[in-house]
Coordinates of C-alpha atoms in Angstrom, one line a residue:
Chain A
S1 CA 40.0 165.1 65.6
Q2 CA 41.3 165.7 62.3
Q3 CA 38.1 164.4 60.5
G4 CA 34.9 165.9 59.9
E5 CA 31.8 164.4 60.6
E6 CA 28.9 164.3 58.3
D7 CA 25.0 165.0 59.0
P8 CA 22.5 163.4 58.5
Q9 CA 23.9 160.1 58.3
A10 CA 21.3 159.1 55.9
L11 CA 19.2 160.8 53.7
S12 CA 16.6 159.4 51.7
I13 CA 14.7 161.8 48.5
Q14 CA 12.3 161.4 45.5
E15 CA 14.3 162.1 41.8
G16 CA 14.2 165.4 41.4
E17 CA 14.2 166.6 44.5
N18 CA 17.7 168.5 46.1
A19 CA 19.7 167.0 48.5
T20 CA 21.7 168.9 51.8
M21 CA 24.4 167.2 53.7
N22 CA 26.9 169.1 55.8
C23 CA 30.1 168.5 57.5
S24 CA 31.4 169.8 60.1
Y25 CA 35.1 170.0 61.8
K26 CA 37.4 171.0 64.6
T27 CA 41.1 172.0 63.0
S28 CA 42.2 174.5 60.6
I29 CA 41.9 174.0 57.0
N30 CA 43.2 175.5 53.8
N31 CA 41.0 173.4 51.9
L32 CA 37.6 171.1 52.1
Q33 CA 37.0 168.2 49.5
W34 CA 34.1 166.2 49.0
Y35 CA 33.8 162.5 47.4
R36 CA 31.1 160.0 46.5
Q37 CA 31.5 156.1 46.9
N38 CA 29.4 153.8 45.1
S39 CA 28.6 150.6 46.9
G40 CA 31.7 148.3 46.9
R41 CA 33.7 151.0 45.1
G42 CA 36.7 153.4 45.7
L43 CA 36.2 157.2 46.2
V44 CA 35.6 159.9 43.4
H45 CA 36.4 163.3 44.1
L46 CA 34.0 165.6 43.6
I47 CA 35.0 169.0 44.3
L48 CA 37.3 171.3 46.4
I49 CA 36.7 174.6 47.9
R50 CA 39.7 176.7 49.4
S51 CA 39.3 178.4 52.7
N52 CA 39.4 182.1 51.0
E53 CA 36.0 180.8 49.1
R54 CA 32.6 181.0 50.2
E55 CA 30.6 178.8 47.5
K56 CA 31.9 177.1 44.5
H57 CA 29.6 175.4 42.1
S58 CA 30.0 172.1 39.3
G59 CA 27.2 171.4 37.7
R60 CA 24.3 170.0 39.9
L61 CA 26.6 170.4 42.8
R62 CA 26.9 173.6 45.1
V63 CA 29.7 173.7 48.2
T64 CA 29.8 176.7 50.6
L65 CA 31.8 176.6 52.9
D66 CA 31.6 178.8 56.6
T67 CA 35.0 178.8 58.2
S68 CA 34.0 180.5 60.9
K69 CA 31.1 178.4 61.9
K70 CA 34.0 175.1 60.7
S71 CA 31.5 173.8 58.5
S72 CA 31.1 172.9 54.8
S73 CA 27.7 171.7 53.1
L74 CA 27.4 169.9 49.6
L75 CA 23.9 170.5 48.1
I76 CA 22.7 168.4 44.9
T77 CA 20.3 169.9 42.7
A78 CA 17.4 168.2 40.7
S79 CA 18.9 164.6 42.1
R80 CA 18.6 161.4 39.7
A81 CA 18.8 157.5 41.0
A82 CA 22.1 157.5 40.0
D83 CA 23.4 160.1 42.7
T84 CA 22.3 157.0 45.2
A85 CA 26.1 156.8 46.9
S86 CA 27.3 158.1 50.3
Y87 CA 29.1 161.1 50.4
F88 CA 32.0 162.3 51.9
C89 CA 34.3 165.5 53.4
A90 CA 37.6 165.3 53.5
L91 CA 40.1 168.0 55.3
P92 CA 44.1 168.0 54.7
P93 CA 45.6 169.1 58.0
N94 CA 47.4 172.3 57.8
G95 CA 50.8 171.7 56.9
A96 CA 50.6 168.4 56.1
N97 CA 49.6 166.4 52.8
N98 CA 47.3 163.9 54.2
L99 CA 43.4 163.9 54.0
F100 CA 40.9 162.8 56.6
F101 CA 37.7 161.9 55.7
G102 CA 33.9 162.0 57.7
T103 CA 32.0 159.3 58.3
G104 CA 29.7 160.1 55.5
T105 CA 26.0 160.7 54.3
R106 CA 24.5 157.6 52.6
L107 CA 22.2 159.3 50.3
T108 CA 19.3 157.4 48.7
V109 CA 17.8 158.7 45.5
I110 CA 14.5 157.0 44.8
P111 CA 13.1 157.1 41.2
Chain B
N1 CA 46.2 156.4 31.5
A2 CA 45.3 153.5 33.8
G3 CA 44.0 154.4 37.2
V4 CA 45.0 152.7 40.4
M5 CA 45.3 149.5 40.5
Q6 CA 44.3 147.5 43.8
N7 CA 44.7 143.2 43.7
P8 CA 43.3 141.1 44.5
R9 CA 39.8 142.9 44.8
H10 CA 39.3 139.7 47.1
L11 CA 41.5 138.2 49.7
V12 CA 40.2 135.4 52.1
R13 CA 42.8 134.5 55.1
R14 CA 42.6 132.1 57.8
R15 CA 43.1 133.9 61.4
G16 CA 47.0 133.7 61.4
Q17 CA 47.8 134.2 58.1
E18 CA 49.4 136.8 56.1
A19 CA 47.7 139.3 53.9
R20 CA 49.7 141.4 50.9
L21 CA 47.8 143.7 49.2
R22 CA 49.2 145.9 46.4
C23 CA 48.5 148.9 45.1
S24 CA 49.9 150.4 41.7
P25 CA 49.1 154.4 42.0
M26 CA 48.2 156.2 38.5
K27 CA 51.2 156.8 36.2
G28 CA 53.0 159.8 37.0
H29 CA 52.1 159.8 40.9
S30 CA 54.7 159.0 43.6
H31 CA 52.5 159.3 46.8
V32 CA 50.3 156.6 48.3
Y33 CA 47.6 156.5 51.1
W34 CA 46.0 153.6 52.5
Y35 CA 42.7 153.6 54.2
R36 CA 40.7 150.8 55.6
Q37 CA 37.1 151.0 55.7
L38 CA 34.3 148.8 58.1
P39 CA 31.2 148.0 57.1
E40 CA 28.8 151.4 57.1
E41 CA 31.5 153.1 58.2
G42 CA 33.7 156.1 56.8
L43 CA 37.6 155.8 56.1
K44 CA 40.1 155.5 58.3
F45 CA 43.5 156.8 57.8
M46 CA 46.4 154.2 57.7
V47 CA 49.5 155.3 56.4
Y48 CA 50.8 158.0 53.9
L49 CA 54.3 156.9 51.3
Q50 CA 56.3 158.2 48.9
K51 CA 58.6 156.2 47.0
E52 CA 61.1 154.0 49.5
N53 CA 59.5 156.8 52.2
I54 CA 57.1 156.4 54.9
I55 CA 55.9 160.0 54.9
D56 CA 53.0 159.4 57.6
E57 CA 52.3 156.1 59.6
S58 CA 50.4 157.6 62.4
G59 CA 46.9 155.6 61.7
M60 CA 48.3 152.0 61.1
P61 CA 48.2 149.9 64.1
K62 CA 52.0 149.0 65.4
E63 CA 52.0 145.5 65.5
R64 CA 51.5 143.3 62.6
F65 CA 50.4 145.8 59.9
S66 CA 53.7 147.0 57.7
A67 CA 53.5 149.3 54.5
E68 CA 56.0 149.5 51.9
F69 CA 56.3 151.9 48.4
P70 CA 59.4 150.8 46.7
K71 CA 61.6 152.6 43.9
E72 CA 59.8 149.8 41.3
G73 CA 56.6 148.0 41.8
P74 CA 53.5 148.7 43.5
S75 CA 53.0 149.7 47.1
I76 CA 52.3 146.8 49.4
L77 CA 50.3 146.7 52.9
R78 CA 51.2 144.1 54.8
I79 CA 49.0 142.2 57.5
Q80 CA 50.8 139.8 59.7
Q81 CA 49.1 136.6 61.9
V82 CA 45.8 138.1 60.5
V83 CA 42.8 138.5 63.1
R84 CA 38.9 138.3 62.2
G85 CA 39.1 142.0 63.4
D86 CA 41.0 142.8 60.2
S87 CA 38.1 141.7 57.6
A88 CA 37.3 145.3 56.1
A89 CA 37.6 146.7 52.7
Y90 CA 41.2 148.4 52.2
F91 CA 41.7 151.2 49.6
C92 CA 44.5 153.0 48.2
A93 CA 44.8 156.0 46.6
S94 CA 47.6 158.1 44.8
S95 CA 48.3 161.7 44.5
P96 CA 50.9 163.5 42.1
Q97 CA 54.0 165.1 43.8
G98 CA 52.1 164.9 47.3
S99 CA 49.4 167.3 46.3
N100 CA 46.4 166.1 48.5
E101 CA 44.2 168.4 46.6
K102 CA 42.5 165.7 44.8
L103 CA 43.0 161.8 45.6
F104 CA 42.4 159.2 43.3
F105 CA 41.0 156.0 44.4
G106 CA 41.5 152.4 43.2
S107 CA 38.5 150.1 43.8
G108 CA 39.7 148.3 47.0
T109 CA 40.4 145.2 48.5
Q110 CA 37.8 143.2 50.3
L111 CA 39.8 141.2 53.1
S112 CA 37.6 138.5 54.9
V113 CA 39.4 136.7 57.9
L114 CA 37.7 133.3 58.6

C-alpha cells in the first residue's frame, strides 16, 4: 500500500491539552506531509518534513519523522476548539509526482 | 488570487445519468489531482493530470469514469451511468509545475445518486 495509516482513528481532548497523532507507512519516501480537513471542506496543507529531517516546527505544530521505523507524528500543543478537524498524513511515492493520503485522525477539542 | 474552484458544490443525479464535475486550478498551476472521499474515510486517489495529458489514472475505475484537463478550460471528471455507490465527495487539488510538495484543494463536489 502506498498510503499511510494514522493512529488513533479518533481523539478527544480538552482545550489546552496537547494532541498527538501518528502516521505509519510502508514505502520509501522523500518527504511526508500533514493536512487538515474541517468538516465538509477541502484539505489544507499544514507542514512538510523531508526524509533527511527528524523534527520540524510551525507555530503550535511539531512534526517528527523516523525513517527507520517508517513513522511520523504530529503534535498540536495547547489545543483550541478551532483545531477540531480531521488530520491526514500524505506520502509522495519516490520518483513520482503523485500524493497518497492516509485514513485520518478525527480530532475533537472540547472547550 | 482565487483558490481552486470546484463546481457544482452539490450535484444530485439519478441512477443511470451522467455526472460532470469541474475543477479550475489555481492561477499558474498546470497539474490537477482528483480524489474521492466516502463519509468518515480518507481520500482515495483517482487521477493525476497535466494540461492535455493524463499522468497517472491508476486509481480510477476502468469503466464509466474519465477525466480530462484541456489546454483551455477546467479539468472535468466525468462519471457515466452513475450508480448509488458513486455517491461521495470528490475533491480536486492543484499544484504548480507538478510539485507534489504542497497541494491546494478545492471545497469539493458532493455527488448524491438517487
